[in-house]
Amino acid sequence: MVIAIGFEGSANKLGIGIIQDGVVLSNPRHTYITPPGEGFLPRDTAKHHREHVLQVLQQALDEAKINPQQIDVVCYTKGPGMGAPLVSTAIVARTVAQLWQKPIVAVNHCIGHIEMGRLITGAKNPTVLYVSGGNTQVIAYSHRRYRIFGETIDIAVGNCLDRFARVLKLSNDPSPGYNIEQMAKRGKKFLELPYAVKGMDVSFSGLLSYIEERAPQLIKAGEYTPEDLCFSLQETVFAMLVEITERAMAHCRSEEVLIVGGVGCNKRLQDMMEKMAEEREAILYATDQSFCIDNGAMIAQAGWEMFKAGQTTPLNETSCTQRFRTDEVEVTWRK
Ligand code: MG
């Protein structure tokens, strides 16, 4: 029996989760929500994490009904992510690991998403689409690595959606992407947008500039509603993602596809992916917002796997890094 606690704070979600052998005992989260039209900046986000981390930690312990001595390993997000928020959370993980005299494990955030998705859905060896505000990657496991088959060459798909939400001054509560999704459901008229798939990679920045520039005029002239534009944007970027995911699945002869990351709870993306999967006689796996969106349990789960495989991180190596690619980690816990 191994109990792991995970600390996540790489972006605007502060999460602490406790897992005991694949069972989520608790997973509270506190999200930094900025006013409409504004994104979250590193310094303010770190301040948010510092202000709430002790309360969220207490909540995680209370809900799990365990005391710190029962914990076997402390896990935290090493990266990728925003520097200041990462550090503000890691410092608490390091502190409690020393106070409680527990080993510590540094976790790659992307791998946290993959391992949590596998745990929750039961997918064995899926092709993974990881889509969030900071990341866009198509990943498959091969020879002890999560290999990146395709990725964005500029901004993440979630960043593209978030920034368009700012143009429309949509609320950031619960998230800009969620509000775009609701608007898109009421969209009817499709605006053709630049479609940028380059081999296995995708690009969103040109598309974003294109729609950002034209949106105010198109709305003012009554040619397109904000709903139409949300609809057009979603259809275009999701089609790009499904295309590169399908190509990776064909290459790997994959019979499973798993969507993880904050954008992964978008129902329209799930529907489009499911249609593609059906045509290939493959199965789509996805999770709801509690596990898709950044959370502490996913860091605990990946850390639990690493710890069980005999890995711990020496205290003097428990740093953070803004850039930390998924394929840098040797996957010691899978066959
Ligand atoms: Mg994430």
mmCIF file of C-alpha atoms and ligand atoms in Angstrom:
data_model
loop_
_atom_site.group_PDB
_atom_site.id
_atom_site.type_symbol
_atom_site.label_atom_id
_atom_site.label_comp_id
_atom_site.label_asym_id
_atom_site.label_seq_id
_atom_site.Cartn_x
_atom_site.Cartn_y
_atom_site.Cartn_z
ATOM 1 C CA MET A 1 0.000 0.000 0.000
ATOM 2 C CA VAL A 2 1.554 3.278 -1.144
ATOM 3 C CA ILE A 3 0.055 6.709 -0.522
ATOM 4 C CA ALA A 4 1.286 9.603 -2.676
ATOM 5 C CA ILE A 5 0.506 13.306 -2.383
ATOM 6 C CA GLY A 6 0.869 15.494 -5.476
ATOM 7 C CA PHE A 7 1.378 19.261 -5.741
ATOM 8 C CA GLU A 8 0.473 20.987 -9.005
ATOM 9 C CA GLY A 9 0.890 24.695 -9.705
ATOM 10 C CA SER A 10 2.402 25.062 -13.185
ATOM 11 C CA ALA A 11 -0.290 27.455 -14.446
ATOM 12 C CA ASN A 12 -3.388 29.125 -12.949
ATOM 13 C CA LYS A 13 -4.669 26.009 -11.172
ATOM 14 C CA LEU A 14 -3.335 25.151 -7.744
ATOM 15 C CA GLY A 15 -4.130 21.522 -6.958
ATOM 16 C CA ILE A 16 -3.155 19.036 -4.271
ATOM 17 C CA GLY A 17 -4.280 15.426 -4.551
ATOM 18 C CA ILE A 18 -3.761 12.254 -2.570
ATOM 19 C CA ILE A 19 -3.778 8.806 -4.181
ATOM 20 C CA GLN A 20 -3.587 5.395 -2.576
ATOM 21 C CA ASP A 21 -2.795 2.631 -5.070
ATOM 22 C CA GLY A 22 -4.918 4.013 -7.891
ATOM 23 C CA VAL A 23 -7.707 5.318 -5.658
ATOM 24 C CA VAL A 24 -8.149 9.089 -5.493
ATOM 25 C CA LEU A 25 -8.621 9.948 -1.811
ATOM 26 C CA SER A 26 -8.837 13.696 -2.361
ATOM 27 C CA ASN A 27 -8.142 16.188 -5.135
ATOM 28 C CA PRO A 28 -9.028 19.783 -4.166
ATOM 29 C CA ARG A 29 -8.136 22.622 -6.518
ATOM 30 C CA HIS A 30 -8.194 26.405 -6.411
ATOM 31 C CA THR A 31 -8.173 28.335 -9.683
ATOM 32 C CA TYR A 32 -6.847 31.835 -10.219
ATOM 33 C CA ILE A 33 -9.503 33.603 -12.287
ATOM 34 C CA THR A 34 -8.690 36.934 -13.905
ATOM 35 C CA PRO A 35 -11.220 39.566 -15.068
ATOM 36 C CA PRO A 36 -12.654 39.282 -18.628
ATOM 37 C CA GLY A 37 -10.166 40.410 -21.266
ATOM 38 C CA GLU A 38 -7.148 39.589 -19.101
ATOM 39 C CA GLY A 39 -4.849 36.593 -18.999
ATOM 40 C CA PHE A 40 -2.979 35.379 -15.927
ATOM 41 C CA LEU A 41 0.537 36.703 -15.386
ATOM 42 C CA PRO A 42 3.288 34.689 -13.661
ATOM 43 C CA ARG A 43 3.791 36.973 -10.668
ATOM 44 C CA ASP A 44 0.087 37.308 -9.803
ATOM 45 C CA THR A 45 -0.469 33.590 -10.336
ATOM 46 C CA ALA A 46 2.388 32.724 -7.967
ATOM 47 C CA LYS A 47 0.878 35.096 -5.406
ATOM 48 C CA HIS A 48 -2.469 33.311 -5.748
ATOM 49 C CA HIS A 49 -0.779 29.929 -5.178
ATOM 50 C CA ARG A 50 1.113 31.193 -2.115
ATOM 51 C CA GLU A 51 -2.072 32.590 -0.636
ATOM 52 C CA HIS A 52 -4.102 29.399 -1.048
ATOM 53 C CA VAL A 53 -1.628 26.535 -0.823
ATOM 54 C CA LEU A 54 -1.882 25.870 2.907
ATOM 55 C CA GLN A 55 -5.671 25.909 2.853
ATOM 56 C CA VAL A 56 -5.757 23.523 -0.146
ATOM 57 C CA LEU A 57 -3.197 21.260 1.559
ATOM 58 C CA GLN A 58 -5.329 21.090 4.699
ATOM 59 C CA GLN A 59 -8.379 20.353 2.590
ATOM 60 C CA ALA A 60 -6.540 17.539 0.761
ATOM 61 C CA LEU A 61 -5.513 15.905 4.058
ATOM 62 C CA ASP A 62 -8.959 16.356 5.645
ATOM 63 C CA GLU A 63 -10.903 14.975 2.685
ATOM 64 C CA ALA A 64 -8.548 11.993 2.403
ATOM 65 C CA LYS A 65 -8.882 11.442 6.156
ATOM 66 C CA ILE A 66 -5.199 10.759 6.569
ATOM 67 C CA ASN A 67 -2.407 12.320 8.582
ATOM 68 C CA PRO A 68 0.959 13.276 7.080
ATOM 69 C CA GLN A 69 2.718 10.282 8.644
ATOM 70 C CA GLN A 70 0.669 7.910 6.489
ATOM 71 C CA ILE A 71 2.017 9.478 3.303
ATOM 72 C CA ASP A 72 4.805 7.519 1.596
ATOM 73 C CA VAL A 73 5.957 9.971 -1.040
ATOM 74 C CA VAL A 74 5.633 13.677 -1.852
ATOM 75 C CA CYS A 75 5.328 14.465 -5.587
ATOM 76 C CA TYR A 76 5.438 17.857 -7.260
ATOM 77 C CA THR A 77 5.421 19.345 -10.753
ATOM 78 C CA LYS A 78 8.951 20.108 -11.912
ATOM 79 C CA GLY A 79 7.740 21.538 -15.238
ATOM 80 C CA PRO A 80 6.890 22.512 -17.903
ATOM 81 C CA GLY A 81 4.988 25.614 -16.924
ATOM 82 C CA MET A 82 5.335 29.183 -15.711
ATOM 83 C CA GLY A 83 8.427 29.725 -13.569
ATOM 84 C CA ALA A 84 7.081 31.672 -10.623
ATOM 85 C CA PRO A 85 3.922 29.568 -10.056
ATOM 86 C CA LEU A 86 5.964 26.352 -10.385
ATOM 87 C CA VAL A 87 8.458 27.505 -7.775
ATOM 88 C CA SER A 88 5.813 28.773 -5.362
ATOM 89 C CA THR A 89 4.231 25.318 -5.301
ATOM 90 C CA ALA A 90 7.438 23.268 -5.352
ATOM 91 C CA ILE A 91 8.758 25.093 -2.312
ATOM 92 C CA VAL A 92 5.797 23.858 -0.270
ATOM 93 C CA ALA A 93 6.287 20.281 -1.501
ATOM 94 C CA ARG A 94 9.974 20.438 -0.566
ATOM 95 C CA THR A 95 9.171 21.888 2.837
ATOM 96 C CA VAL A 96 6.593 19.268 3.798
ATOM 97 C CA ALA A 97 8.815 16.453 2.479
ATOM 98 C CA GLN A 98 11.493 17.577 4.932
ATOM 99 C CA LEU A 99 9.089 18.255 7.797
ATOM 100 C CA TRP A 100 7.428 14.878 7.405
ATOM 101 C CA GLN A 101 10.717 13.150 6.466
ATOM 102 C CA LYS A 102 9.371 11.665 3.244
ATOM 103 C CA PRO A 103 11.053 11.000 -0.103
ATOM 104 C CA ILE A 104 10.253 13.402 -2.927
ATOM 105 C CA VAL A 105 9.637 12.771 -6.623
ATOM 106 C CA ALA A 106 9.840 15.451 -9.341
ATOM 107 C CA VAL A 107 7.162 14.880 -11.978
ATOM 108 C CA ASN A 108 6.820 15.991 -15.590
ATOM 109 C CA HIS A 109 3.442 17.703 -15.855
ATOM 110 C CA CYS A 110 2.574 16.181 -19.253
ATOM 111 C CA ILE A 111 3.289 12.700 -17.962
ATOM 112 C CA GLY A 112 1.002 13.441 -15.022
ATOM 113 C CA HIS A 113 -1.821 14.042 -17.498
ATOM 114 C CA ILE A 114 -1.067 10.827 -19.411
ATOM 115 C CA GLU A 115 -0.852 8.617 -16.319
ATOM 116 C CA MET A 116 -4.014 10.111 -14.817
ATOM 117 C CA GLY A 117 -5.860 9.578 -18.101
ATOM 118 C CA ARG A 118 -4.726 5.949 -18.233
ATOM 119 C CA LEU A 119 -5.740 5.360 -14.616
ATOM 120 C CA ILE A 120 -9.202 6.890 -14.921
ATOM 121 C CA THR A 121 -10.171 5.462 -18.309
ATOM 122 C CA GLY A 122 -8.357 2.127 -18.173
ATOM 123 C CA ALA A 123 -6.799 2.776 -21.603
ATOM 124 C CA LYS A 124 -3.856 0.399 -21.982
ATOM 125 C CA ASN A 125 -1.649 1.806 -24.705
ATOM 126 C CA PRO A 126 -3.401 4.777 -26.277
ATOM 127 C CA THR A 127 -2.255 7.392 -28.724
ATOM 128 C CA VAL A 128 -2.570 10.505 -26.586
ATOM 129 C CA LEU A 129 -3.681 13.973 -27.579
ATOM 130 C CA TYR A 130 -2.590 16.388 -24.868
ATOM 131 C CA VAL A 131 -4.285 19.742 -25.322
ATOM 132 C CA SER A 132 -4.281 22.626 -22.858
ATOM 133 C CA GLY A 133 -3.513 26.297 -22.452
ATOM 134 C CA GLY A 134 0.212 25.658 -22.573
ATOM 135 C CA ASN A 135 0.619 22.385 -24.454
ATOM 136 C CA THR A 136 -0.449 20.711 -27.682
ATOM 137 C CA GLN A 137 1.132 17.326 -28.401
ATOM 138 C CA VAL A 138 0.288 13.991 -29.987
ATOM 139 C CA ILE A 139 2.103 11.336 -27.999
ATOM 140 C CA ALA A 140 2.540 7.562 -28.160
ATOM 141 C CA TYR A 141 4.546 5.215 -25.971
ATOM 142 C CA SER A 142 7.465 3.378 -27.506
ATOM 143 C CA HIS A 143 10.640 1.903 -26.029
ATOM 144 C CA ARG A 144 10.463 3.491 -22.581
ATOM 145 C CA ARG A 145 9.553 6.990 -23.729
ATOM 146 C CA TYR A 146 6.403 8.927 -24.393
ATOM 147 C CA ARG A 147 7.347 9.982 -27.916
ATOM 148 C CA ILE A 148 6.027 13.192 -29.405
ATOM 149 C CA PHE A 149 4.668 12.460 -32.876
ATOM 150 C CA GLY A 150 3.325 15.910 -33.524
ATOM 151 C CA GLU A 151 2.970 19.188 -31.687
ATOM 152 C CA THR A 152 2.279 22.865 -32.093
ATOM 153 C CA ILE A 153 5.118 24.822 -33.590
ATOM 154 C CA ASP A 154 3.972 28.063 -31.932
ATOM 155 C CA ILE A 155 1.160 28.584 -29.394
ATOM 156 C CA ALA A 156 -0.948 25.910 -27.700
ATOM 157 C CA VAL A 157 -4.516 25.337 -28.881
ATOM 158 C CA GLY A 158 -5.851 26.358 -25.460
ATOM 159 C CA ASN A 159 -3.879 29.576 -25.631
ATOM 160 C CA CYS A 160 -5.429 30.277 -29.041
ATOM 161 C CA LEU A 161 -8.939 29.773 -27.616
ATOM 162 C CA ASP A 162 -8.185 31.738 -24.429
ATOM 163 C CA ARG A 163 -6.842 34.687 -26.357
ATOM 164 C CA PHE A 164 -9.837 34.775 -28.655
ATOM 165 C CA ALA A 165 -12.059 34.736 -25.559
ATOM 166 C CA ARG A 166 -10.210 37.879 -24.460
ATOM 167 C CA VAL A 167 -11.021 39.570 -27.785
ATOM 168 C CA LEU A 168 -14.714 38.855 -27.147
ATOM 169 C CA LYS A 169 -14.340 39.828 -23.460
ATOM 170 C CA LEU A 170 -15.782 36.488 -22.362
ATOM 171 C CA SER A 171 -15.650 35.540 -18.704
ATOM 172 C CA ASN A 172 -12.677 33.507 -17.461
ATOM 173 C CA ASP A 173 -14.995 31.743 -15.019
ATOM 174 C CA PRO A 174 -14.869 28.754 -14.911
ATOM 175 C CA SER A 175 -12.506 29.038 -17.892
ATOM 176 C CA PRO A 176 -12.416 30.973 -21.161
ATOM 177 C CA GLY A 177 -12.438 27.722 -23.148
ATOM 178 C CA TYR A 178 -15.619 26.547 -21.463
ATOM 179 C CA ASN A 179 -17.366 29.788 -22.363
ATOM 180 C CA ILE A 180 -16.173 29.579 -25.987
ATOM 181 C CA GLU A 181 -17.591 26.044 -26.103
ATOM 182 C CA GLN A 182 -21.019 27.247 -24.899
ATOM 183 C CA MET A 183 -21.018 30.122 -27.423
ATOM 184 C CA ALA A 184 -19.959 27.788 -30.241
ATOM 185 C CA LYS A 185 -23.037 25.616 -29.661
ATOM 186 C CA ARG A 186 -25.164 28.555 -30.824
ATOM 187 C CA GLY A 187 -22.996 29.358 -33.848
ATOM 188 C CA LYS A 188 -24.498 28.722 -37.289
ATOM 189 C CA LYS A 189 -22.485 30.477 -39.968
ATOM 190 C CA PHE A 190 -19.015 29.116 -40.682
ATOM 191 C CA LEU A 191 -16.162 31.464 -41.451
ATOM 192 C CA GLU A 192 -13.314 29.814 -43.297
ATOM 193 C CA LEU A 193 -10.060 30.267 -41.354
ATOM 194 C CA PRO A 194 -6.442 29.435 -42.162
ATOM 195 C CA TYR A 195 -5.953 25.696 -41.653
ATOM 196 C CA ALA A 196 -2.333 25.060 -40.701
ATOM 197 C CA VAL A 197 -1.262 21.423 -40.495
ATOM 198 C CA LYS A 198 2.401 21.046 -41.351
ATOM 199 C CA GLY A 199 3.275 17.373 -41.584
ATOM 200 C CA MET A 200 2.609 16.056 -38.106
ATOM 201 C CA ASP A 201 2.665 19.502 -36.550
ATOM 202 C CA VAL A 202 0.103 22.265 -36.197
ATOM 203 C CA SER A 203 0.287 26.049 -35.995
ATOM 204 C CA PHE A 204 -2.265 28.352 -34.388
ATOM 205 C CA SER A 205 -0.684 31.778 -34.197
ATOM 206 C CA GLY A 206 -1.422 32.843 -37.795
ATOM 207 C CA LEU A 207 -4.991 31.645 -37.479
ATOM 208 C CA LEU A 208 -5.373 33.575 -34.232
ATOM 209 C CA SER A 209 -4.015 36.799 -35.765
ATOM 210 C CA TYR A 210 -6.373 36.342 -38.702
ATOM 211 C CA ILE A 211 -9.499 36.008 -36.585
ATOM 212 C CA GLU A 212 -8.375 38.599 -33.998
ATOM 213 C CA GLU A 213 -7.919 41.185 -36.731
ATOM 214 C CA ARG A 214 -11.245 40.541 -38.458
ATOM 215 C CA ALA A 215 -13.571 39.714 -35.560
ATOM 216 C CA PRO A 216 -14.458 43.264 -34.432
ATOM 217 C CA GLN A 217 -15.327 44.360 -37.982
ATOM 218 C CA LEU A 218 -17.260 41.189 -38.872
ATOM 219 C CA ILE A 219 -19.329 41.456 -35.700
ATOM 220 C CA LYS A 220 -19.931 45.185 -36.080
ATOM 221 C CA ALA A 221 -21.064 44.755 -39.697
ATOM 222 C CA GLY A 222 -23.483 42.043 -38.595
ATOM 223 C CA GLU A 223 -21.910 39.516 -40.961
ATOM 224 C CA TYR A 224 -21.008 37.065 -38.213
ATOM 225 C CA THR A 225 -22.090 36.814 -34.596
ATOM 226 C CA PRO A 226 -19.562 36.166 -31.810
ATOM 227 C CA GLU A 227 -21.194 32.717 -31.591
ATOM 228 C CA ASP A 228 -20.476 32.074 -35.285
ATOM 229 C CA LEU A 229 -16.834 32.988 -34.762
ATOM 230 C CA CYS A 230 -16.449 30.727 -31.714
ATOM 231 C CA PHE A 231 -18.023 27.924 -33.730
ATOM 232 C CA SER A 232 -15.727 28.523 -36.722
ATOM 233 C CA LEU A 233 -12.631 28.703 -34.559
ATOM 234 C CA GLN A 234 -13.429 25.474 -32.710
ATOM 235 C CA GLU A 235 -14.308 23.553 -35.875
ATOM 236 C CA THR A 236 -11.064 24.597 -37.536
ATOM 237 C CA VAL A 237 -8.599 24.003 -34.716
ATOM 238 C CA PHE A 238 -10.222 20.739 -33.645
ATOM 239 C CA ALA A 239 -10.173 19.423 -37.224
ATOM 240 C CA MET A 240 -6.430 20.119 -37.309
ATOM 241 C CA LEU A 241 -5.941 18.194 -34.050
ATOM 242 C CA VAL A 242 -8.028 15.230 -35.172
ATOM 243 C CA GLU A 243 -6.082 15.067 -38.426
ATOM 244 C CA ILE A 244 -2.655 14.769 -36.799
ATOM 245 C CA THR A 245 -3.972 12.389 -34.139
ATOM 246 C CA GLU A 246 -5.385 10.113 -36.835
ATOM 247 C CA ARG A 247 -2.097 10.101 -38.676
ATOM 248 C CA ALA A 248 -0.218 9.095 -35.511
ATOM 249 C CA MET A 249 -2.770 6.337 -34.863
ATOM 250 C CA ALA A 250 -2.339 5.009 -38.382
ATOM 251 C CA HIS A 251 1.424 4.978 -37.953
ATOM 252 C CA CYS A 252 1.254 3.164 -34.595
ATOM 253 C CA ARG A 253 -1.691 0.941 -35.594
ATOM 254 C CA SER A 254 -3.289 2.252 -32.463
ATOM 255 C CA GLU A 255 -6.703 1.012 -31.352
ATOM 256 C CA GLU A 256 -7.104 3.522 -28.543
ATOM 257 C CA VAL A 257 -7.025 7.285 -28.404
ATOM 258 C CA LEU A 258 -6.944 9.245 -25.165
ATOM 259 C CA ILE A 259 -7.541 12.986 -24.849
ATOM 260 C CA VAL A 260 -6.012 14.723 -21.825
ATOM 261 C CA GLY A 261 -5.444 18.326 -20.745
ATOM 262 C CA GLY A 262 -7.856 21.168 -20.089
ATOM 263 C CA VAL A 263 -9.104 21.451 -23.686
ATOM 264 C CA GLY A 264 -9.790 17.702 -23.534
ATOM 265 C CA CYS A 265 -13.055 18.219 -21.687
ATOM 266 C CA ASN A 266 -14.487 20.075 -24.687
ATOM 267 C CA LYS A 267 -17.428 17.939 -25.851
ATOM 268 C CA ARG A 268 -17.163 19.033 -29.468
ATOM 269 C CA LEU A 269 -13.515 17.942 -29.620
ATOM 270 C CA GLN A 270 -14.491 14.629 -28.035
ATOM 271 C CA ASP A 271 -17.308 14.149 -30.585
ATOM 272 C CA MET A 272 -15.045 14.860 -33.543
ATOM 273 C CA MET A 273 -12.375 12.541 -32.180
ATOM 274 C CA GLU A 274 -14.932 9.832 -31.510
ATOM 275 C CA LYS A 275 -16.159 9.958 -35.088
ATOM 276 C CA MET A 276 -12.610 9.527 -36.359
ATOM 277 C CA ALA A 277 -11.981 6.710 -33.873
ATOM 278 C CA GLU A 278 -15.163 4.890 -34.920
ATOM 279 C CA GLU A 279 -14.134 4.971 -38.561
ATOM 280 C CA ARG A 280 -10.854 3.311 -37.572
ATOM 281 C CA GLU A 281 -12.597 0.873 -35.229
ATOM 282 C CA ALA A 282 -10.714 2.407 -32.352
ATOM 283 C CA ILE A 283 -11.948 3.490 -28.936
ATOM 284 C CA LEU A 284 -11.953 7.047 -27.630
ATOM 285 C CA TYR A 285 -11.113 7.633 -23.986
ATOM 286 C CA ALA A 286 -11.632 10.961 -22.287
ATOM 287 C CA THR A 287 -12.179 12.243 -18.765
ATOM 288 C CA ASP A 288 -14.312 14.976 -17.265
ATOM 289 C CA GLN A 289 -13.106 18.325 -15.960
ATOM 290 C CA SER A 290 -12.056 17.012 -12.532
ATOM 291 C CA PHE A 291 -9.197 14.998 -14.077
ATOM 292 C CA CYS A 292 -8.716 16.669 -17.485
ATOM 293 C CA ILE A 293 -7.930 20.064 -16.056
ATOM 294 C CA ASP A 294 -4.667 20.399 -14.120
ATOM 295 C CA ASN A 295 -4.977 18.820 -10.679
ATOM 296 C CA GLY A 296 -2.857 17.442 -7.863
ATOM 297 C CA ALA A 297 -3.948 13.806 -8.150
ATOM 298 C CA MET A 298 -2.383 13.488 -11.608
ATOM 299 C CA ILE A 299 0.991 14.480 -10.184
ATOM 300 C CA ALA A 300 0.490 12.037 -7.310
ATOM 301 C CA GLN A 301 -0.396 9.271 -9.780
ATOM 302 C CA ALA A 302 2.663 9.765 -12.021
ATOM 303 C CA GLY A 303 4.842 10.131 -8.911
ATOM 304 C CA TRP A 304 3.316 6.976 -7.459
ATOM 305 C CA GLU A 305 4.271 5.057 -10.623
ATOM 306 C CA MET A 306 7.812 6.415 -10.508
ATOM 307 C CA PHE A 307 8.176 5.715 -6.787
ATOM 308 C CA LYS A 308 6.918 2.136 -7.216
ATOM 309 C CA ALA A 309 9.522 1.678 -9.951
ATOM 310 C CA GLY A 310 12.200 2.723 -7.454
ATOM 311 C CA GLN A 311 12.675 6.359 -8.431
ATOM 312 C CA THR A 312 13.058 9.262 -6.035
ATOM 313 C CA THR A 313 14.606 12.694 -6.556
ATOM 314 C CA PRO A 314 17.548 13.791 -4.364
ATOM 315 C CA LEU A 315 16.546 16.921 -2.459
ATOM 316 C CA ASN A 316 19.265 19.020 -4.087
ATOM 317 C CA GLU A 317 17.816 18.153 -7.500
ATOM 318 C CA THR A 318 14.248 19.174 -6.681
ATOM 319 C CA SER A 319 14.335 22.222 -8.927
ATOM 320 C CA CYS A 320 11.775 23.505 -11.419
ATOM 321 C CA THR A 321 12.145 24.114 -15.121
ATOM 322 C CA GLN A 322 9.885 26.001 -17.509
ATOM 323 C CA ARG A 323 10.870 23.764 -20.416
ATOM 324 C CA PHE A 324 10.658 20.038 -19.809
ATOM 325 C CA ARG A 325 9.707 17.895 -22.767
ATOM 326 C CA THR A 326 7.568 14.796 -22.391
ATOM 327 C CA ASP A 327 10.155 12.620 -24.141
ATOM 328 C CA GLU A 328 12.988 13.614 -21.788
ATOM 329 C CA VAL A 329 11.682 11.235 -19.125
ATOM 330 C CA GLU A 330 12.628 7.571 -19.187
ATOM 331 C CA VAL A 331 9.427 5.672 -18.502
ATOM 332 C CA THR A 332 10.667 3.088 -16.011
ATOM 333 C CA TRP A 333 7.217 1.954 -14.867
ATOM 334 C CA ARG A 334 5.796 0.509 -18.097
ATOM 335 C CA LYS A 335 6.584 -2.756 -19.840
HETATM 336 MG MG MG B 1 -1.785 20.737 -18.091
#
